[in-house]
Structure formats: C-alpha cells, structure tokens
GROMACS .gro file of C-alpha atoms in nm:
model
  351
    1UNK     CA    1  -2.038  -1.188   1.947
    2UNK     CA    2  -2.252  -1.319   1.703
    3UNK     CA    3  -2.176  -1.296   1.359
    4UNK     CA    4  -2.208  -1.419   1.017
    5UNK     CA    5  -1.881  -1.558   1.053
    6UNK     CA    6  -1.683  -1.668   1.422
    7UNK     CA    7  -1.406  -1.535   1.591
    8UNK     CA    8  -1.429  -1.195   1.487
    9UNK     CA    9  -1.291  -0.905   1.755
   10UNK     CA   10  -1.534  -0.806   2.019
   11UNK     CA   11  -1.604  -0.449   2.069
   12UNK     CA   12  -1.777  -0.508   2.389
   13UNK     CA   13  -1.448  -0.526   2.523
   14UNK     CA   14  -1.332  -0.129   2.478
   15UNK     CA   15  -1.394   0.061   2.731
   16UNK     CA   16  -1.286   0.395   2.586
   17UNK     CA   17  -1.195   0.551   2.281
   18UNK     CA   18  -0.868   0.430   2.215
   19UNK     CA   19  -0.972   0.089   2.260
   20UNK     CA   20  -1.243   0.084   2.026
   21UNK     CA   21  -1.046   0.183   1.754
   22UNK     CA   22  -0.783  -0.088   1.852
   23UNK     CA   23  -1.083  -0.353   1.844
   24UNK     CA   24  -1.182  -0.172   1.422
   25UNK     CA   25  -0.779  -0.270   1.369
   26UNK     CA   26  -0.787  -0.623   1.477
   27UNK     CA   27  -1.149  -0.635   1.287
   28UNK     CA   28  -0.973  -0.542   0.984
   29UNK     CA   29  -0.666  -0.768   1.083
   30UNK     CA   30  -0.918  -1.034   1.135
   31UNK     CA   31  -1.093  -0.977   0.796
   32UNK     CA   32  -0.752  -1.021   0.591
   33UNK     CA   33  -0.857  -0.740   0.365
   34UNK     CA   34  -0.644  -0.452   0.246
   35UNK     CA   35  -0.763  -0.099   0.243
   36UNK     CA   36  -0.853  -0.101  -0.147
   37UNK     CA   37  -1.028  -0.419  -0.092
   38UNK     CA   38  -1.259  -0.288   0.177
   39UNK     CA   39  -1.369   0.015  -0.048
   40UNK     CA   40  -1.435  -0.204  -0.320
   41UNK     CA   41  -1.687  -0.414  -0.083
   42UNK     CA   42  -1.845  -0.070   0.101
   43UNK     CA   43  -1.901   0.101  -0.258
   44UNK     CA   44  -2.040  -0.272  -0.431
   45UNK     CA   45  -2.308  -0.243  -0.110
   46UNK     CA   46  -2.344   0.134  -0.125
   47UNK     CA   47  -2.109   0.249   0.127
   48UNK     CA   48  -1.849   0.555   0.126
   49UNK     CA   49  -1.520   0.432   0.266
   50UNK     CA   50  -1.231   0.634   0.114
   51UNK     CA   51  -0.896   0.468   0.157
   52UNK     CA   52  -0.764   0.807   0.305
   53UNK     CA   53  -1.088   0.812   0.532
   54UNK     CA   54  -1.057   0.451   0.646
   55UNK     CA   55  -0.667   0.493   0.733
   56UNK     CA   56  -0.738   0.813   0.892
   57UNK     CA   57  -0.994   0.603   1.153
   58UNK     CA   58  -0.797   0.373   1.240
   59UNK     CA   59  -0.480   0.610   1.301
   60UNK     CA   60  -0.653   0.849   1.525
   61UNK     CA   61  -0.785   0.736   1.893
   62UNK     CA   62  -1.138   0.917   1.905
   63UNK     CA   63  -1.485   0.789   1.817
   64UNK     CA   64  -1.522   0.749   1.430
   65UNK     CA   65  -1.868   0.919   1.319
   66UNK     CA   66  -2.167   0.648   1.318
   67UNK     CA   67  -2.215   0.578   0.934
   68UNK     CA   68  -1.811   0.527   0.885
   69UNK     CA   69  -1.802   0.238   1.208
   70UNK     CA   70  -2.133   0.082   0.994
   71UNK     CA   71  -1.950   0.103   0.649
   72UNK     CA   72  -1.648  -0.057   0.799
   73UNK     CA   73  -1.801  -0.326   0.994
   74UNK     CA   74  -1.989  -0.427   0.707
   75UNK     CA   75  -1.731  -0.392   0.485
   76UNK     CA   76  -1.554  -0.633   0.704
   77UNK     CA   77  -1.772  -0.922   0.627
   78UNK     CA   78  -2.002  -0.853   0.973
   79UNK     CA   79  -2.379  -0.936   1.000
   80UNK     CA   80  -2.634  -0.703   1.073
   81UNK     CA   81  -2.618  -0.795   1.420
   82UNK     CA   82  -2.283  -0.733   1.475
   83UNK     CA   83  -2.277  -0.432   1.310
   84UNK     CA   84  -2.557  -0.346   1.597
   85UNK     CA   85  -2.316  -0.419   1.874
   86UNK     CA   86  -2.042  -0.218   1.705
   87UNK     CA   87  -2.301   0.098   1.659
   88UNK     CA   88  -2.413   0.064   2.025
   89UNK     CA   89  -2.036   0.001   2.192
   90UNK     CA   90  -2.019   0.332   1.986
   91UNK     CA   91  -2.217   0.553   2.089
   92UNK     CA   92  -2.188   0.460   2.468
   93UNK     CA   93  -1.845   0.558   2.425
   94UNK     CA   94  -1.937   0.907   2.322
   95UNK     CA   95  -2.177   0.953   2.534
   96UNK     CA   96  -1.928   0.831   2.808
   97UNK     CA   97  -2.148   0.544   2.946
   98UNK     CA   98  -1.933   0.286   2.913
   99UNK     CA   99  -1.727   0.178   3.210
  100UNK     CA  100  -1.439  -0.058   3.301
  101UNK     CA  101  -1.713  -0.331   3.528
  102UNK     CA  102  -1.940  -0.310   3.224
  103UNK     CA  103  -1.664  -0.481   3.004
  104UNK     CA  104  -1.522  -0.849   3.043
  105UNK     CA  105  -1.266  -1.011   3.155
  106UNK     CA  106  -1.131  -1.121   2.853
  107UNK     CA  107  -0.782  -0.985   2.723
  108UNK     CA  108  -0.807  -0.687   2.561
  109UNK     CA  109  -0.791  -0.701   2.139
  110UNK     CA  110  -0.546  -0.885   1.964
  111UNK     CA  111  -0.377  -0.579   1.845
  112UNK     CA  112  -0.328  -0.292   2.029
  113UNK     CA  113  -0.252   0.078   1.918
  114UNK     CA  114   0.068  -0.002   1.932
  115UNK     CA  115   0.034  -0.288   1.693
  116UNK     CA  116  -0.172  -0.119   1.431
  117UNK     CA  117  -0.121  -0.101   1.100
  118UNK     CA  118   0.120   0.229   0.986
  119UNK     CA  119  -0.088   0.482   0.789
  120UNK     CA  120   0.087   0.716   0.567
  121UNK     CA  121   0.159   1.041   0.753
  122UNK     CA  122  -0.089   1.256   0.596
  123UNK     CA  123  -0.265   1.512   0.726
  124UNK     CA  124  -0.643   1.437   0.886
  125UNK     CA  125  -0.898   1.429   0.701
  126UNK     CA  126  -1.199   1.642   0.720
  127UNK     CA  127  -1.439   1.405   0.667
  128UNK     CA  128  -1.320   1.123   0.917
  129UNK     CA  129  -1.315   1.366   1.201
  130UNK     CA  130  -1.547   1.275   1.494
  131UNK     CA  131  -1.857   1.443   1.577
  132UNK     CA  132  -1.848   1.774   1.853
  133UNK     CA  133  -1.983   1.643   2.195
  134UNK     CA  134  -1.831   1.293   2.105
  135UNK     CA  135  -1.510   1.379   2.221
  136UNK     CA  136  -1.332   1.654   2.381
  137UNK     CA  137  -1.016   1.554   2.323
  138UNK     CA  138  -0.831   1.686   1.975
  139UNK     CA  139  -0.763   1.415   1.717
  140UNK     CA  140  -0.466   1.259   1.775
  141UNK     CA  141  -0.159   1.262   1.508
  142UNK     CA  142  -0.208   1.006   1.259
  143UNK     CA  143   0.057   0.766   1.261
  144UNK     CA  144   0.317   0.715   1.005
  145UNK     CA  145   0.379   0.415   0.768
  146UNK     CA  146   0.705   0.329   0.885
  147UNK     CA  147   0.857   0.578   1.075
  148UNK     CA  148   0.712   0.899   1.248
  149UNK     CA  149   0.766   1.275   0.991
  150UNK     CA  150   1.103   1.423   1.143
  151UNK     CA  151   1.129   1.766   1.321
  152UNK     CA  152   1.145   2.045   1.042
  153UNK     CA  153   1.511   2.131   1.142
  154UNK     CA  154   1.606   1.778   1.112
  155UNK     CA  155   1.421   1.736   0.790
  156UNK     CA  156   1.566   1.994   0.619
  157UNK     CA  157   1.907   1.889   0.705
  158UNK     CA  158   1.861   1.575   0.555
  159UNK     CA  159   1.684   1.690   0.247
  160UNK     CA  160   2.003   1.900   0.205
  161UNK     CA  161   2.241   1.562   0.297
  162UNK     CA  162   2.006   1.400   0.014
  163UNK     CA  163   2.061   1.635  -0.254
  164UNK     CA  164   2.439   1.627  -0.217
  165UNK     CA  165   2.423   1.215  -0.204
  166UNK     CA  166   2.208   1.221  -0.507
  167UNK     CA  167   2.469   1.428  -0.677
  168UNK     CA  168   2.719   1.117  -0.625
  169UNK     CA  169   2.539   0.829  -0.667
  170UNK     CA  170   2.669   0.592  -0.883
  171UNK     CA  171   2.506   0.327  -1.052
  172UNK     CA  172   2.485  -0.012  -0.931
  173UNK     CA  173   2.656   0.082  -0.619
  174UNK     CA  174   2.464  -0.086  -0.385
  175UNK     CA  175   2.421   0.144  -0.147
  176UNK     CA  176   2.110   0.336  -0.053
  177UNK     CA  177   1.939   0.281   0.274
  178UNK     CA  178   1.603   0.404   0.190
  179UNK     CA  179   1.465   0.372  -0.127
  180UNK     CA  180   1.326   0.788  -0.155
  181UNK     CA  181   0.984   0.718  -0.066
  182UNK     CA  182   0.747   0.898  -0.249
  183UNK     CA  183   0.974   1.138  -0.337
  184UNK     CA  184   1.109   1.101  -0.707
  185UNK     CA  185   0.901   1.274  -0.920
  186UNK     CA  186   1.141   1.338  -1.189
  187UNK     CA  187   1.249   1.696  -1.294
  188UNK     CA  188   0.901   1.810  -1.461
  189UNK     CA  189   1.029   1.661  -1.829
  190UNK     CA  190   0.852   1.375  -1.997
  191UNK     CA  191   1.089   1.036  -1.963
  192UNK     CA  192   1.276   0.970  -2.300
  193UNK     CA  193   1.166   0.619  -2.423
  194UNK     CA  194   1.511   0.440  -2.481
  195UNK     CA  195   1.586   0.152  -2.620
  196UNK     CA  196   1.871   0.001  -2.367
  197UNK     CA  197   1.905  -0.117  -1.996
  198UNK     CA  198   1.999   0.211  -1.917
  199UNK     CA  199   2.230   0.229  -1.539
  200UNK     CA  200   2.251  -0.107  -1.352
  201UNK     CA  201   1.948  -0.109  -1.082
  202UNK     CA  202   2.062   0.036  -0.746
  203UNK     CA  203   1.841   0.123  -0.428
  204UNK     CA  204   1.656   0.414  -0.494
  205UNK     CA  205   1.410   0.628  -0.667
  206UNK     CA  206   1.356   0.506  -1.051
  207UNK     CA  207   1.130   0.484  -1.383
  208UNK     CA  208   1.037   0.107  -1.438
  209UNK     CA  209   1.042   0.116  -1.811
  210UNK     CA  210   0.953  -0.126  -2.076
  211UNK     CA  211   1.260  -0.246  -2.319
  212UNK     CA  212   1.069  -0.357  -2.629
  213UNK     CA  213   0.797  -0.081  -2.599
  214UNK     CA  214   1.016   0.223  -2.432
  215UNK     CA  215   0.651   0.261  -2.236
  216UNK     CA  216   0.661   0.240  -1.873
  217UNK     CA  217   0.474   0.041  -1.562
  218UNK     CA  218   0.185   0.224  -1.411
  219UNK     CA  219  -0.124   0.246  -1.276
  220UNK     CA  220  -0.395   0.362  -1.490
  221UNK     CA  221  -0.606   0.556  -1.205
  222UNK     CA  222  -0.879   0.209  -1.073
  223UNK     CA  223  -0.896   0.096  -0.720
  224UNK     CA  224  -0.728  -0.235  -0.806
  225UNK     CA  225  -0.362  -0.131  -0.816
  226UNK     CA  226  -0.308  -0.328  -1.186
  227UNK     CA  227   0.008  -0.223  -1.340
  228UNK     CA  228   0.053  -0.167  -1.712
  229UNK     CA  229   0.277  -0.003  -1.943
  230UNK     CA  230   0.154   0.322  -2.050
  231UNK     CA  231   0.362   0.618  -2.127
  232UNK     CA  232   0.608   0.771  -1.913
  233UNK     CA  233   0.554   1.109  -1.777
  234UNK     CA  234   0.708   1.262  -1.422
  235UNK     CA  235   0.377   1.260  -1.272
  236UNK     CA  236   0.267   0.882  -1.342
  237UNK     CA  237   0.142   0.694  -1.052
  238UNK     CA  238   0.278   0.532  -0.829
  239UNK     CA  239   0.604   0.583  -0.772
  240UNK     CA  240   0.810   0.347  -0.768
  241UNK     CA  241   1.172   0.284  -0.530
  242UNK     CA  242   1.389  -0.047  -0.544
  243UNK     CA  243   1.482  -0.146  -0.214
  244UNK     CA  244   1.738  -0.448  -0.117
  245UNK     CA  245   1.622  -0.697   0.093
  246UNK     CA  246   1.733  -1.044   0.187
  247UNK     CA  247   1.761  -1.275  -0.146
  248UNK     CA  248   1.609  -1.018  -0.374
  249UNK     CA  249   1.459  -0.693  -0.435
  250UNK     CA  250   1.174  -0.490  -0.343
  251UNK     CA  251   0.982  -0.230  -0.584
  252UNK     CA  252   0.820   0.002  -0.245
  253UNK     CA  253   0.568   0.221  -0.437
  254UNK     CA  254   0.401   0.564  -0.316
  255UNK     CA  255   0.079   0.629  -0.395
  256UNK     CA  256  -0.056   0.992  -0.341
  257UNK     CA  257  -0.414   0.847  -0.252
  258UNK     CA  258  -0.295   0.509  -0.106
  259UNK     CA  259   0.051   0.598   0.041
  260UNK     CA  260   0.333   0.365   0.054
  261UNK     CA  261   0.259  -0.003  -0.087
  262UNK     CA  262   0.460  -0.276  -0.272
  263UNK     CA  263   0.448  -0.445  -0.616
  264UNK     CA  264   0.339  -0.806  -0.641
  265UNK     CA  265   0.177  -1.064  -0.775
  266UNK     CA  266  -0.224  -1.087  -0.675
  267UNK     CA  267  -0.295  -1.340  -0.442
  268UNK     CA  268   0.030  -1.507  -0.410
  269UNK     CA  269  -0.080  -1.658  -0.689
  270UNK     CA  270   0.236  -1.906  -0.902
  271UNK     CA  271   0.003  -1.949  -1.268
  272UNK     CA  272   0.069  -1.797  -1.564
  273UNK     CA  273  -0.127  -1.466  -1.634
  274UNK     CA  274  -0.183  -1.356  -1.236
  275UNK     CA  275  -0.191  -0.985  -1.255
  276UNK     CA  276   0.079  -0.759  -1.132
  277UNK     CA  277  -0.046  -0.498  -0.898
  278UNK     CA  278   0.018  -0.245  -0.618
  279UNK     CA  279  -0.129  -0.309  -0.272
  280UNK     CA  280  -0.034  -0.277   0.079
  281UNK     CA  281   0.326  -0.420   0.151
  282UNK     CA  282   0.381  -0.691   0.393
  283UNK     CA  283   0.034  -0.941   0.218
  284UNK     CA  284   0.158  -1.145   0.001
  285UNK     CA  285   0.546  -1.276   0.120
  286UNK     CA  286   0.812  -1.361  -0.158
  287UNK     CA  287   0.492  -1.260  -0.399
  288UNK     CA  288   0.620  -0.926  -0.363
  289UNK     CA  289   0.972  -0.990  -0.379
  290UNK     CA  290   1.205  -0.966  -0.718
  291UNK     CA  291   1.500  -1.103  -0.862
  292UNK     CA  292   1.620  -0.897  -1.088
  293UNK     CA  293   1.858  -1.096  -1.358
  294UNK     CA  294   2.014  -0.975  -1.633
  295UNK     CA  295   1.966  -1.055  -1.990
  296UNK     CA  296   2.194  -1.001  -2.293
  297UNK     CA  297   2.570  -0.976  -2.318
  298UNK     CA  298   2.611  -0.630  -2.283
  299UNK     CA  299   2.295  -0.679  -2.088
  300UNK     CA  300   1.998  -0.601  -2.312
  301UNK     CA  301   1.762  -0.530  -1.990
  302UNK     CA  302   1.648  -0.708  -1.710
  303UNK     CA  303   1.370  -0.933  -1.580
  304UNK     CA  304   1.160  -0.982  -1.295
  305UNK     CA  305   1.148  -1.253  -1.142
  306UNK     CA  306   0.881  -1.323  -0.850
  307UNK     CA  307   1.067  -1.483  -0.581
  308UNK     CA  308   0.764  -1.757  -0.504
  309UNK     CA  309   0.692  -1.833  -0.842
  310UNK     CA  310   1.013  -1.836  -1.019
  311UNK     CA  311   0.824  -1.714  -1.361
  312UNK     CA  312   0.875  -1.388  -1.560
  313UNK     CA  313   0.683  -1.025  -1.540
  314UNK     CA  314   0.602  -0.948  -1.856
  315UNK     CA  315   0.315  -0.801  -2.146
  316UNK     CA  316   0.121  -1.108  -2.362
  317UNK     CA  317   0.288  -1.155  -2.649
  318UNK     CA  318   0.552  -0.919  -2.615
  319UNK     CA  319   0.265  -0.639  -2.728
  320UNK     CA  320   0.407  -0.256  -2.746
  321UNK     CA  321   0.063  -0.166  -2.720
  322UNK     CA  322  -0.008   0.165  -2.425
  323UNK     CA  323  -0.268   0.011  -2.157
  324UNK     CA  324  -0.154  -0.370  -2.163
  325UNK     CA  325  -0.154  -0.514  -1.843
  326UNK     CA  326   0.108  -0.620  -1.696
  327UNK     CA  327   0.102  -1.052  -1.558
  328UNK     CA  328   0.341  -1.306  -1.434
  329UNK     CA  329   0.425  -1.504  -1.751
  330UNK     CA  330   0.636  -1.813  -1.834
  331UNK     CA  331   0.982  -1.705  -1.901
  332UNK     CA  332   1.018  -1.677  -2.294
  333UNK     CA  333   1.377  -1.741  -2.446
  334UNK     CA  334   1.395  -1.459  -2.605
  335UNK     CA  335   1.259  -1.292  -2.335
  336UNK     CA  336   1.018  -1.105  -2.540
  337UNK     CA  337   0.850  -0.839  -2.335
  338UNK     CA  338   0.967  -0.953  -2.030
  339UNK     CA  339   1.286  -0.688  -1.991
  340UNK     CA  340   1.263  -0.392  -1.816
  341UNK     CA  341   1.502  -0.100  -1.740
  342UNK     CA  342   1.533   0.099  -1.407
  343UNK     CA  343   1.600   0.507  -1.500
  344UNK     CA  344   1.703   0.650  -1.210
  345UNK     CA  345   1.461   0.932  -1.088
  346UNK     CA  346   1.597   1.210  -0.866
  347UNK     CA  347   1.533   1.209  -0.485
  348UNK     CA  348   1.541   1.533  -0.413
  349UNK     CA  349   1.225   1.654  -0.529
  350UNK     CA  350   0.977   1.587  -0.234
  351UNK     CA  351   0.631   1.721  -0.471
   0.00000   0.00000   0.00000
C-alpha cells in the first residue's frame, strides 16, 4: 500500500476481524515502537492512545472503534493515505462486506494472533471496546504477558505454596523460578534507608536501593520509564523482581499502568550518561541485562553492570540528592554512587 514509508503490513489482506487486528500487530511490529513510544507520538499530534487502551486492541479479536485504528496508524508513522485504507478495510469488516475473493493472494501478515505481542492480563477496558452492530461476537479474553491467569483453585493453591516458600527463603540461594511478578508490594511500612548491602541478591521480589543515598530506584510517574532514586515507600513504582538468566541478571519490573517490562539502558546505547529506564522487555538485548558484582570486602554493595556496555549504573557525581536520574556511567574506583542493595520484598502480597 502506499505509504510515507515502504513495506509496511497491508490491511487489505484481512478478511475478518481477527485478521485485522493481526495486520495492527505486525504494523506495530513493523514500526519498532514500544507502547509508551506510540502514546508519546498520538498525544505530540493530538491523539488519545492510552497504553492500557492500545494493548487492550491488539489483545482482543473484534473491530477496534474508528478514531483508535486512525490514532494507531498514525501513530505508527503511516500517511494519510494509508491511514484511509486502514479506516476503509475497517469498516467493511463491521459492516461484514469484506470477503475472502476480495482479498489477495498474498500470505497472510507476518504475525499472526498467535505471534502477538503478550499484554498484561488485565481486565478490558471500557473505552477500547468495539462499537454495538460492529460485532456480535463478545470481546475476546485479553491475552496474558507471559503466561495465561491460572484457574482460581489452582491460584490459590499456589499463593498458599508461595507464602510458605517465602517463609524459607534464604538469601543468595539461587533458587526462585519466577521472580513474583508484580506482586511485592512490601508490608504497608515505609523501607528503612540503610546504609549496607543488606542480603546477597537472589531471584525474587526486592527494593533496589541506593548505598550512598539510602534512596531508592523509581519512576517518578512520566511516560518515559526514567529511573531515579527517590525515596522508598511500599507503593513506589514499578516494581521491581531479579530474575537469572544466562550470563547475568534480569531486573523484570511491573508496572500497574504498563504491566510487566524490563530495566535497561535507552537505545542500546554503550556512552556515558544514556538514561536508565523501564520499557517493554525483549527491545533492547544484553541492554537490559545485569551483572551484578560485588564491591567491598565484606561487600559494601553492589553494581550494575550492563551486559553490552560493560560500564556502571550509577547517579552524577555520586549526588544523594531525591529525583536524580539514574545513567550508565564510567565505572568510578571508588565506586561512588554506583552501589546498590537488593531488600528483599515479600511475595505474598498480590495488591
């Protein structure tokens, strides 16, 4: 289709509902940008395109309403043009005009429902769902992140196995399948700002806390996902979970706007002073993988270490100031600012 820029998906290809939003994924595939990014771009143009909205659309297989398809499109780096073709594809799909001969022969979209993109498991949206005579089918569940929600009975036995496991942890054990996703919110009391390591890291649910400043890293409530050190309270966001993985470590965040995501450095990026932020796992490679090495004998804290770049997380000048951001530095000797401690959090509390 024509376009302000070739090779994008062609909607001209679905031939029902389910296929249509297949042919948005591989449009947003094809555009490279992550959910926070394509907000940014609908709101700078003035769109609406919630994150929660957008994920919601592409997790569901019935028509999205007219102005969200426009938004997205656009959003997506389309022309007017195409966002014509996308619009009309549209709404002869809800008015059920389309038919298999009308399509062509071409494969069908790159990626498939089955290939999509996991969406947190929340529930839908009232604002993303379809208009009446569009569809008269029911929304369809949207689908999970990693792994689809459990049956209740199921759930509750393992939120039962959890609590006992959490009650015999040890730290630095190495064990710990899952990292608590999303579920550590602490035990309603503000975080003491200590001075030491504190426990060895181990998989799990923790506090990412600053050495020198006793502050800890999060978000202070923009669309970018930039980390700082700010103060540590139970209900900071995100949440953050180390996970082991091959060579290093993982710090799997849950955001209760964005859902699950991953700490890294922005755009891959290997100078000195690239921002440490929270996106969407699985964009930026060894940029969002940690090794986590120890400082200090006993150990005074440790630092993180971006597998790609080989430099240091850290605060400018060591600063204990609330609100500084936090970047990829060069590793100072005395690793000034650049040690952090990981408090464990408790599991149990699902929030």
């Amino acid at each position: 289709m024509a376009g302000t820029r070739s090779g994008a998906p062609d909607p001209e290809r679905a031939t029902d509902a389910a296929e249509f939003v297949a042919a948005l994924q591989a449009l947003k595939d094809w555009s490279g940008l992550t959910y926070r990014e394509l907000t940014s771009r609908a709101d700078a143009v003035g769109d609406v395109l919630p994150r929660s909205t957008l994920a919601n659309m592409l997790g569901r297989a019935t028509v999205p309403r007219e102005e969200l398809v426009a938004a997205f499109v656009r959003a997506c780096g389309c022309g007017p043009g195409d966002v014509d073709t996308w619009l009309r594809v549209r709404k002869e799909l809800a008015r059920g005009e389309r038919q298999a001969s009308e399509t062509t022969d071409a494969a069908p979209p790159a990626s498939d429902a089955a290939g999509r993109e996991a969406v947190g498991g929340a529930a839908q949206a009232p604002d993303s769902a379809p208009a009446a005579p569009e569809s008269a089918s029911g929304p369809s569940a949207p689908r999970p992140r990693r792994r689809a929600r459990l049956l209740l009975p199921v759930a509750g036995f393992l939120v039962a196995a959890a609590a006992v496991a959490a009650a015999v942890v040890l730290p630095g054990d190495g064990d710990g399948d899952e990292e608590g996703r999303g579920q550590g919110r602490g035990n309603g009391r503000p975080v003491a700002a200590a001075s030491g390591p504190g426990p060895a890291p181990a998989p799990g649910a923790v506090t990412i806390r600053a050495v020198h400043s006793g502050l800890c890293l999060a978000e202070d409530g923009g669309q970018n996902g930039q980390l700082y050190q700010r103060a540590c309270a139970p209900d900071s966001v995100p949440r953050f979970s180390l996970k082991r993985i091959e060579g290093g470590w993982r710090l799997v965040t849950f955001h209760q706007e964005f859902g699950e995501g991953c700490t890294g450095v922005q755009d891959k990026s290997v100078w000195d002073g690239a921002p440490v932020e929270d996106q969407e796992c699985g964009k930026r490679g060894p940029a969002e993988a940690f090794r986590l090495e120890p400082v200090g004998s006993p150990v005074r804290g440790y630092r993180l270490r971006p597998l790609h770049s080989d430099l240091c997380v850290g605060v400018e000048e060591g600063t204990k100031r609330a609100g500084a951001p936090l970047r990829q530095l060069a590793c100072a000797a005395d690793a000034k600012g650049q040690l952090f401690a990981f408090d464990r959090r408790s599991s149990t509390t699902t929030g």
